[in-house]
PDB file of C-alpha atoms in Angstrom:
ATOM      1  CA  MET N  16      35.992 173.301 182.869  1.00 89.00           C
ATOM      2  CA  ARG N  17      38.457 176.021 183.846  1.00 94.00           C
ATOM      3  CA  PHE N  18      37.144 178.637 181.441  1.00 97.00           C
ATOM      4  CA  THR N  19      33.353 178.358 181.616  1.00 96.00           C
ATOM      5  CA  GLU N  20      31.684 181.611 180.504  1.00 91.00           C
ATOM      6  CA  LYS N  21      35.030 183.199 179.607  1.00 97.00           C
ATOM      7  CA  ALA N  22      35.642 184.557 176.114  1.00 98.00           C
ATOM      8  CA  ALA N  23      38.928 183.986 174.306  1.00 98.00           C
ATOM      9  CA  LEU N  24      40.459 185.357 171.110  1.00 98.00           C
ATOM     10  CA  VAL N  25      43.009 183.176 169.308  1.00 98.00           C
ATOM     11  CA  THR N  26      44.895 184.543 166.300  1.00 98.00           C
ATOM     12  CA  GLY N  27      46.520 182.249 163.774  1.00 97.00           C
ATOM     13  CA  ALA N  28      43.785 179.801 164.700  1.00 97.00           C
ATOM     14  CA  SER N  29      43.278 177.908 161.448  1.00 96.00           C
ATOM     15  CA  SER N  30      46.227 175.556 161.983  1.00 95.00           C
ATOM     16  CA  GLY N  31      49.069 174.455 164.235  1.00 96.00           C
ATOM     17  CA  ILE N  32      49.465 175.850 167.742  1.00 97.00           C
ATOM     18  CA  GLY N  33      46.579 178.295 167.389  1.00 98.00           C
ATOM     19  CA  LYS N  34      44.090 175.660 166.295  1.00 98.00           C
ATOM     20  CA  ALA N  35      45.222 173.162 168.941  1.00 98.00           C
ATOM     21  CA  THR N  36      44.900 175.807 171.654  1.00 98.00           C
ATOM     22  CA  ALA N  37      41.464 176.873 170.458  1.00 98.00           C
ATOM     23  CA  TRP N  38      40.316 173.254 170.757  1.00 98.00           C
ATOM     24  CA  LEU N  39      41.650 172.976 174.299  1.00 98.00           C
ATOM     25  CA  LEU N  40      40.009 176.250 175.333  1.00 98.00           C
ATOM     26  CA  ALA N  41      36.657 175.172 173.893  1.00 98.00           C
ATOM     27  CA  LYS N  42      36.845 171.814 175.648  1.00 97.00           C
ATOM     28  CA  GLU N  43      37.449 173.672 178.910  1.00 97.00           C
ATOM     29  CA  GLY N  44      34.266 175.712 178.467  1.00 97.00           C
ATOM     30  CA  ALA N  45      35.522 178.926 176.868  1.00 98.00           C
ATOM     31  CA  LYS N  46      33.731 180.833 174.152  1.00 97.00           C
ATOM     32  CA  VAL N  47      36.397 181.016 171.444  1.00 98.00           C
ATOM     33  CA  ALA N  48      36.869 183.458 168.582  1.00 98.00           C
ATOM     34  CA  VAL N  49      39.147 181.908 165.958  1.00 98.00           C
ATOM     35  CA  LEU N  50      40.925 184.454 163.773  1.00 98.00           C
ATOM     36  CA  GLY N  51      42.866 183.902 160.572  1.00 98.00           C
ATOM     37  CA  HIS N  52      43.715 185.812 157.405  1.00 97.00           C
ATOM     38  CA  ASN N  53      42.380 183.200 154.970  1.00 97.00           C
ATOM     39  CA  ARG N  54      38.572 183.083 154.859  1.00 97.00           C
ATOM     40  CA  GLU N  55      38.375 179.553 153.453  1.00 97.00           C
ATOM     41  CA  HIS N  56      40.713 178.125 156.069  1.00 97.00           C
ATOM     42  CA  ILE N  57      39.055 179.838 159.015  1.00 97.00           C
ATOM     43  CA  GLU N  58      35.593 178.776 157.847  1.00 96.00           C
ATOM     44  CA  GLU N  59      36.806 175.175 157.555  1.00 97.00           C
ATOM     45  CA  THR N  60      38.168 175.402 161.094  1.00 97.00           C
ATOM     46  CA  SER N  61      34.914 176.870 162.377  1.00 97.00           C
ATOM     47  CA  ALA N  62      32.949 174.059 160.714  1.00 97.00           C
ATOM     48  CA  GLU N  63      35.102 171.450 162.485  1.00 97.00           C
ATOM     49  CA  PHE N  64      34.287 173.040 165.844  1.00 97.00           C
ATOM     50  CA  GLN N  65      30.604 173.251 165.014  1.00 94.00           C
ATOM     51  CA  GLN N  66      30.508 169.564 164.076  1.00 95.00           C
ATOM     52  CA  ALA N  67      32.051 168.733 167.441  1.00 96.00           C
ATOM     53  CA  GLY N  68      29.410 170.771 169.240  1.00 94.00           C
ATOM     54  CA  TYR N  69      31.517 173.832 170.018  1.00 95.00           C
ATOM     55  CA  GLY N  70      30.177 177.183 168.888  1.00 86.00           C
ATOM     56  CA  VAL N  71      33.076 179.389 167.868  1.00 96.00           C
ATOM     57  CA  LEU N  72      33.156 182.832 166.282  1.00 98.00           C
ATOM     58  CA  PRO N  73      35.088 182.816 162.977  1.00 98.00           C
ATOM     59  CA  LEU N  74      36.969 186.046 162.263  1.00 98.00           C
ATOM     60  CA  VAL N  75      38.884 186.970 159.119  1.00 98.00           C
ATOM     61  CA  ALA N  76      41.501 189.698 159.505  1.00 98.00           C
ATOM     62  CA  ASP N  77      45.082 190.627 158.727  1.00 98.00           C
ATOM     63  CA  VAL N  78      46.749 191.026 162.119  1.00 98.00           C
ATOM     64  CA  ALA N  79      49.003 193.740 160.669  1.00 98.00           C
ATOM     65  CA  ASP N  80      46.007 195.884 159.658  1.00 98.00           C
ATOM     66  CA  ALA N  81      44.829 198.192 162.434  1.00 98.00           C
ATOM     67  CA  GLN N  82      41.297 198.706 161.168  1.00 98.00           C
ATOM     68  CA  GLN N  83      40.711 195.003 160.566  1.00 98.00           C
ATOM     69  CA  MET N  84      41.969 194.042 164.017  1.00 98.00           C
ATOM     70  CA  GLN N  85      39.902 196.720 165.755  1.00 98.00           C
ATOM     71  CA  GLN N  86      36.814 195.471 163.961  1.00 98.00           C
ATOM     72  CA  ALA N  87      37.636 191.845 164.803  1.00 98.00           C
ATOM     73  CA  VAL N  88      37.894 192.563 168.530  1.00 98.00           C
ATOM     74  CA  GLU N  89      34.666 194.537 168.394  1.00 98.00           C
ATOM     75  CA  GLN N  90      32.934 191.522 166.860  1.00 98.00           C
ATOM     76  CA  VAL N  91      33.965 189.452 169.885  1.00 98.00           C
ATOM     77  CA  ILE N  92      32.436 192.046 172.211  1.00 98.00           C
ATOM     78  CA  GLN N  93      29.263 192.286 170.132  1.00 98.00           C
ATOM     79  CA  ARG N  94      28.849 188.502 170.304  1.00 98.00           C
ATOM     80  CA  TRP N  95      29.693 187.833 173.950  1.00 98.00           C
ATOM     81  CA  GLY N  96      29.994 191.199 175.693  1.00 98.00           C
ATOM     82  CA  ARG N  97      33.363 190.349 177.206  1.00 98.00           C
ATOM     83  CA  LEU N  98      36.945 189.321 176.509  1.00 98.00           C
ATOM     84  CA  ASP N  99      39.029 187.461 179.090  1.00 98.00           C
ATOM     85  CA  ILE N 100      41.824 185.638 177.255  1.00 98.00           C
ATOM     86  CA  VAL N 101      43.912 186.740 174.284  1.00 99.00           C
ATOM     87  CA  PHE N 102      46.328 184.382 172.566  1.00 99.00           C
ATOM     88  CA  ALA N 103      48.379 186.501 170.147  1.00 98.00           C
ATOM     89  CA  ASN N 104      49.751 183.598 168.165  1.00 98.00           C
ATOM     90  CA  ALA N 105      49.663 184.601 164.481  1.00 98.00           C
ATOM     91  CA  GLY N 106      53.049 184.750 162.819  1.00 97.00           C
ATOM     92  CA  ILE N 107      55.219 183.768 159.878  1.00 96.00           C
ATOM     93  CA  ASN N 108      58.780 182.548 159.457  1.00 95.00           C
ATOM     94  CA  GLY N 109      59.129 184.829 156.449  1.00 96.00           C
ATOM     95  CA  VAL N 110      62.262 184.859 154.319  1.00 95.00           C
ATOM     96  CA  TRP N 111      65.471 183.370 155.688  1.00 93.00           C
ATOM     97  CA  ALA N 112      68.444 184.656 153.707  1.00 94.00           C
ATOM     98  CA  PRO N 113      71.910 186.225 153.953  1.00 93.00           C
ATOM     99  CA  LEU N 114      71.582 189.811 155.124  1.00 93.00           C
ATOM    100  CA  GLU N 115      72.594 191.350 151.808  1.00 93.00           C
ATOM    101  CA  GLU N 116      70.007 189.234 149.997  1.00 94.00           C
ATOM    102  CA  LEU N 117      67.138 190.024 152.373  1.00 96.00           C
ATOM    103  CA  ALA N 118      64.917 192.627 150.713  1.00 97.00           C
ATOM    104  CA  ALA N 119      63.567 195.547 152.735  1.00 98.00           C
ATOM    105  CA  GLU N 120      59.985 194.561 151.938  1.00 98.00           C
ATOM    106  CA  GLU N 121      60.680 191.009 153.164  1.00 97.00           C
ATOM    107  CA  TRP N 122      61.976 192.421 156.450  1.00 98.00           C
ATOM    108  CA  ASP N 123      58.926 194.681 156.732  1.00 98.00           C
ATOM    109  CA  LYS N 124      56.479 191.833 156.107  1.00 98.00           C
ATOM    110  CA  THR N 125      57.991 189.616 158.819  1.00 98.00           C
ATOM    111  CA  LEU N 126      58.146 192.418 161.387  1.00 98.00           C
ATOM    112  CA  GLY N 127      54.711 193.637 160.350  1.00 98.00           C
ATOM    113  CA  ILE N 128      52.922 190.350 160.933  1.00 98.00           C
ATOM    114  CA  ASN N 129      54.918 189.084 163.898  1.00 98.00           C
ATOM    115  CA  LEU N 130      55.530 192.271 165.883  1.00 98.00           C
ATOM    116  CA  LYS N 131      53.009 194.844 164.686  1.00 98.00           C
ATOM    117  CA  GLY N 132      50.388 192.086 164.607  1.00 98.00           C
ATOM    118  CA  THR N 133      51.062 191.331 168.262  1.00 98.00           C
ATOM    119  CA  PHE N 134      50.879 195.025 169.133  1.00 99.00           C
ATOM    120  CA  LEU N 135      47.559 195.532 167.344  1.00 98.00           C
ATOM    121  CA  THR N 136      45.997 192.375 168.793  1.00 98.00           C
ATOM    122  CA  VAL N 137      46.849 193.433 172.332  1.00 98.00           C
ATOM    123  CA  LYS N 138      46.138 197.150 171.798  1.00 98.00           C
ATOM    124  CA  TYR N 139      42.538 196.648 170.747  1.00 98.00           C
ATOM    125  CA  ALA N 140      41.853 193.940 173.325  1.00 98.00           C
ATOM    126  CA  VAL N 141      43.130 195.901 176.330  1.00 98.00           C
ATOM    127  CA  PRO N 142      40.114 198.222 176.861  1.00 98.00           C
ATOM    128  CA  TYR N 143      37.872 195.166 177.275  1.00 98.00           C
ATOM    129  CA  LEU N 144      40.340 193.140 179.343  1.00 98.00           C
ATOM    130  CA  LYS N 145      40.557 196.056 181.782  1.00 98.00           C
ATOM    131  CA  LYS N 146      36.906 195.597 182.750  1.00 98.00           C
ATOM    132  CA  ARG N 147      37.469 192.258 184.536  1.00 97.00           C
ATOM    133  CA  GLY N 148      41.155 191.530 184.267  1.00 98.00           C
ATOM    134  CA  GLY N 149      42.414 188.681 182.164  1.00 98.00           C
ATOM    135  CA  ALA N 150      45.333 186.964 180.519  1.00 98.00           C
ATOM    136  CA  ILE N 151      47.371 187.664 177.398  1.00 99.00           C
ATOM    137  CA  ILE N 152      49.711 185.042 176.000  1.00 99.00           C
ATOM    138  CA  ILE N 153      52.058 185.830 173.107  1.00 99.00           C
ATOM    139  CA  THR N 154      53.818 183.310 170.870  1.00 98.00           C
ATOM    140  CA  SER N 155      57.497 184.110 170.426  1.00 98.00           C
ATOM    141  CA  SER N 156      60.162 181.466 169.660  1.00 98.00           C
ATOM    142  CA  VAL N 157      63.429 179.958 170.784  1.00 97.00           C
ATOM    143  CA  ASN N 158      64.895 181.946 167.866  1.00 97.00           C
ATOM    144  CA  GLY N 159      66.010 185.371 169.001  1.00 97.00           C
ATOM    145  CA  THR N 160      65.576 184.500 172.669  1.00 97.00           C
ATOM    146  CA  ARG N 161      67.863 181.525 173.430  1.00 97.00           C
ATOM    147  CA  MET N 162      68.862 180.371 169.944  1.00 95.00           C
ATOM    148  CA  PHE N 163      70.854 182.341 167.405  1.00 94.00           C
ATOM    149  CA  SER N 164      72.221 179.497 165.292  1.00 88.00           C
ATOM    150  CA  ASN N 165      69.558 179.554 162.565  1.00 90.00           C
ATOM    151  CA  THR N 166      71.696 181.703 160.327  1.00 90.00           C
ATOM    152  CA  GLY N 167      69.671 183.809 157.912  1.00 93.00           C
ATOM    153  CA  ALA N 168      66.592 184.003 160.139  1.00 95.00           C
ATOM    154  CA  THR N 169      67.504 187.561 161.098  1.00 97.00           C
ATOM    155  CA  ALA N 170      64.141 189.244 160.531  1.00 98.00           C
ATOM    156  CA  TYR N 171      62.284 186.402 162.229  1.00 97.00           C
ATOM    157  CA  ALA N 172      64.624 186.285 165.239  1.00 98.00           C
ATOM    158  CA  CYS N 173      64.459 190.056 165.686  1.00 98.00           C
ATOM    159  CA  SER N 174      60.659 189.999 165.616  1.00 98.00           C
ATOM    160  CA  LYS N 175      60.603 187.231 168.207  1.00 98.00           C
ATOM    161  CA  ALA N 176      63.094 188.956 170.512  1.00 98.00           C
ATOM    162  CA  ALA N 177      61.015 192.127 170.304  1.00 98.00           C
ATOM    163  CA  GLN N 178      57.882 190.215 171.333  1.00 98.00           C
ATOM    164  CA  VAL N 179      59.599 189.300 174.606  1.00 98.00           C
ATOM    165  CA  ALA N 180      60.462 192.948 175.267  1.00 98.00           C
ATOM    166  CA  PHE N 181      56.890 193.936 174.380  1.00 99.00           C
ATOM    167  CA  THR N 182      55.561 191.366 176.857  1.00 98.00           C
ATOM    168  CA  LYS N 183      57.639 192.717 179.722  1.00 98.00           C
ATOM    169  CA  MET N 184      56.741 196.337 178.977  1.00 98.00           C
ATOM    170  CA  VAL N 185      52.989 195.789 178.820  1.00 98.00           C
ATOM    171  CA  ALA N 186      52.978 193.298 181.712  1.00 98.00           C
ATOM    172  CA  LEU N 187      54.138 196.062 184.020  1.00 98.00           C
ATOM    173  CA  GLU N 188      51.810 198.628 182.465  1.00 98.00           C
ATOM    174  CA  LEU N 189      48.740 196.423 182.773  1.00 98.00           C
ATOM    175  CA  ALA N 190      49.407 194.767 186.134  1.00 98.00           C
ATOM    176  CA  LYS N 191      47.315 197.328 188.033  1.00 98.00           C
ATOM    177  CA  HIS N 192      44.356 196.299 185.883  1.00 98.00           C
ATOM    178  CA  LYS N 193      44.769 192.629 186.876  1.00 98.00           C
ATOM    179  CA  ILE N 194      45.860 191.710 183.356  1.00 98.00           C
ATOM    180  CA  ARG N 195      48.659 189.178 183.172  1.00 98.00           C
ATOM    181  CA  VAL N 196      50.915 189.095 180.094  1.00 98.00           C
ATOM    182  CA  ASN N 197      53.263 186.204 179.363  1.00 99.00           C
ATOM    183  CA  VAL N 198      55.139 184.899 176.343  1.00 98.00           C
ATOM    184  CA  ILE N 199      55.863 181.353 175.199  1.00 98.00           C
ATOM    185  CA  CYS N 200      58.941 180.371 173.201  1.00 98.00           C
ATOM    186  CA  PRO N 201      58.368 177.107 171.312  1.00 97.00           C
ATOM    187  CA  GLY N 202      61.126 175.159 169.651  1.00 96.00           C
ATOM    188  CA  ALA N 203      60.534 172.669 166.852  1.00 93.00           C
ATOM    189  CA  ILE N 204      56.817 171.850 166.887  1.00 94.00           C
ATOM    190  CA  GLU N 205      54.798 169.790 164.413  1.00 89.00           C
ATOM    191  CA  THR N 206      53.036 172.605 162.523  1.00 76.00           C
ATOM    192  CA  ASN N 207      52.894 173.773 158.924  1.00 63.00           C
ATOM    193  CA  ILE N 208      54.750 177.064 159.470  1.00 61.00           C
ATOM    194  CA  ASP N 209      57.833 175.740 157.677  1.00 62.00           C
ATOM    195  CA  GLN N 210      55.791 175.350 154.490  1.00 60.00           C
ATOM    196  CA  SER N 211      55.584 179.131 154.206  1.00 64.00           C
ATOM    197  CA  THR N 212      59.280 179.703 154.879  1.00 69.00           C
ATOM    198  CA  GLU N 213      61.359 180.941 151.970  1.00 70.00           C
ATOM    199  CA  ARG N 214      65.037 180.058 152.291  1.00 68.00           C
ATOM    200  CA  LYS N 215      67.617 181.773 150.078  1.00 61.00           C
ATOM    201  CA  ASP N 216      71.232 180.686 149.663  1.00 62.00           C
ATOM    202  CA  LEU N 217      71.631 179.689 153.317  1.00 63.00           C
ATOM    203  CA  GLU N 218      74.281 177.024 152.754  1.00 68.00           C
ATOM    204  CA  ARG N 219      76.769 179.775 151.913  1.00 69.00           C
ATOM    205  CA  ILE N 220      76.532 181.356 155.373  1.00 65.00           C
ATOM    206  CA  LYS N 221      75.362 178.559 157.647  1.00 72.00           C
ATOM    207  CA  GLU N 222      77.843 177.283 160.223  1.00 64.00           C
ATOM    208  CA  PRO N 223      78.366 173.502 159.848  1.00 67.00           C
ATOM    209  CA  VAL N 224      77.080 171.794 163.000  1.00 66.00           C
ATOM    210  CA  GLU N 225      75.844 168.216 163.433  1.00 70.00           C
ATOM    211  CA  TYR N 226      73.776 166.712 166.255  1.00 66.00           C
ATOM    212  CA  PRO N 227      74.187 162.955 165.794  1.00 63.00           C
ATOM    213  CA  GLU N 228      71.958 162.163 168.771  1.00 68.00           C
ATOM    214  CA  GLY N 229      69.286 164.611 167.655  1.00 76.00           C
ATOM    215  CA  ALA N 230      68.826 168.335 168.228  1.00 86.00           C
ATOM    216  CA  ILE N 231      66.030 167.906 170.810  1.00 90.00           C
ATOM    217  CA  PRO N 232      67.488 166.052 173.812  1.00 89.00           C
ATOM    218  CA  LEU N 233      64.222 165.286 175.630  1.00 89.00           C
ATOM    219  CA  THR N 234      62.699 163.420 172.676  1.00 90.00           C
ATOM    220  CA  GLU N 235      65.778 162.108 170.863  1.00 83.00           C
ATOM    221  CA  GLY N 236      65.223 164.594 168.057  1.00 85.00           C
ATOM    222  CA  ALA N 237      61.451 164.356 167.626  1.00 91.00           C
ATOM    223  CA  PRO N 238      59.578 167.700 167.483  1.00 91.00           C
ATOM    224  CA  GLY N 239      56.973 168.647 170.030  1.00 95.00           C
ATOM    225  CA  ARG N 240      53.234 168.624 169.377  1.00 96.00           C
ATOM    226  CA  ALA N 241      50.985 171.642 169.002  1.00 96.00           C
ATOM    227  CA  GLU N 242      48.760 170.283 171.786  1.00 96.00           C
ATOM    228  CA  GLN N 243      51.694 170.371 174.201  1.00 97.00           C
ATOM    229  CA  VAL N 244      52.141 174.070 173.501  1.00 97.00           C
ATOM    230  CA  GLY N 245      48.395 174.557 173.867  1.00 98.00           C
ATOM    231  CA  GLN N 246      48.500 173.050 177.346  1.00 98.00           C
ATOM    232  CA  LEU N 247      51.126 175.622 178.336  1.00 98.00           C
ATOM    233  CA  VAL N 248      48.918 178.406 176.991  1.00 98.00           C
ATOM    234  CA  LEU N 249      45.971 177.092 179.022  1.00 98.00           C
ATOM    235  CA  PHE N 250      48.091 177.014 182.163  1.00 98.00           C
ATOM    236  CA  LEU N 251      49.150 180.643 181.662  1.00 98.00           C
ATOM    237  CA  ALA N 252      45.547 181.665 180.989  1.00 98.00           C
ATOM    238  CA  SER N 253      44.242 179.880 184.092  1.00 98.00           C
ATOM    239  CA  ASP N 254      44.048 180.785 187.763  1.00 97.00           C
ATOM    240  CA  ALA N 255      46.891 178.322 188.363  1.00 98.00           C
ATOM    241  CA  ALA N 256      49.187 181.000 186.903  1.00 98.00           C
ATOM    242  CA  SER N 257      47.563 183.859 188.815  1.00 98.00           C
ATOM    243  CA  HIS N 258      50.899 185.225 190.109  1.00 98.00           C
ATOM    244  CA  ILE N 259      52.850 184.891 186.844  1.00 98.00           C
ATOM    245  CA  THR N 260      53.283 187.875 184.528  1.00 98.00           C
ATOM    246  CA  GLY N 261      56.004 189.345 182.340  1.00 98.00           C
ATOM    247  CA  THR N 262      57.588 185.927 182.022  1.00 98.00           C
ATOM    248  CA  GLU N 263      58.916 184.003 179.039  1.00 98.00           C
ATOM    249  CA  MET N 264      58.596 180.216 179.012  1.00 98.00           C
ATOM    250  CA  TRP N 265      60.516 177.978 176.643  1.00 98.00           C
ATOM    251  CA  ILE N 266      58.853 174.783 175.453  1.00 97.00           C
ATOM    252  CA  ASP N 267      61.397 173.010 173.309  1.00 95.00           C
ATOM    253  CA  GLY N 268      62.533 169.747 174.926  1.00 94.00           C
ATOM    254  CA  GLY N 269      65.911 171.287 175.659  1.00 93.00           C
ATOM    255  CA  GLN N 270      66.563 172.200 172.016  1.00 93.00           C
ATOM    256  CA  SER N 271      67.652 175.781 172.686  1.00 93.00           C
ATOM    257  CA  LEU N 272      70.029 174.686 175.445  1.00 90.00           C
ATOM    258  CA  LEU N 273      71.855 172.494 172.940  1.00 88.00           C
ATOM    259  CA  GLN N 274      71.653 174.656 169.836  1.00 86.00           C
ATOM    260  CA  GLY N 275      71.821 178.156 171.296  1.00 75.00           C
TER     261      GLY N 275
END
């Protein structure tokens, strides 16, 4: 029970990596606030936790909306009086398209949710983390950090690269307050994020590459599991990672080494 009495905020918590991590945190004793933008989905997630005997705090907010995120963090404090762990995980793949076909509003939406959403989540959590110290973990990606072969994913890759820079900047700024900030870079993971990806005319610009033995060397092509990523998040949030900050960690089975 590594996180007994600690309070955690997980964004993008209604599915995939966020949901798996919230489960792991709850099982390790943490009080967990699960945040998502869809009320129905986040209430369903909360009900699952309640049925399993874990009391979570369901929060509905758009991570790209400053007022909503400020209010969400304040709800955590009102409920538990503290905040120790922040997992800024919410994000979208957005539109993947040739540059000239990528609309300005599509670019703005991807950067708004992925980058501004990370900024707002951390910004409003910091005053409370400063009281006791704590851990912030941000979900980036192999795209934009070690992989640049997903042609057309320009907005997504740029948002993910910027999250790594953000992590390093705030890690140094917050170190004196005993707040550690790290970033994870997952590769192909079994989640539903691809279902919300819009791909436009990519065959015209994509470079033809084949991986006959599979694109993920460690698993012969099979994607990783959300729970595996969650275990990495728990490590970075725990005392076992007490001297790690400003660091990116790739969790991809070697995928980015092959496909970079």
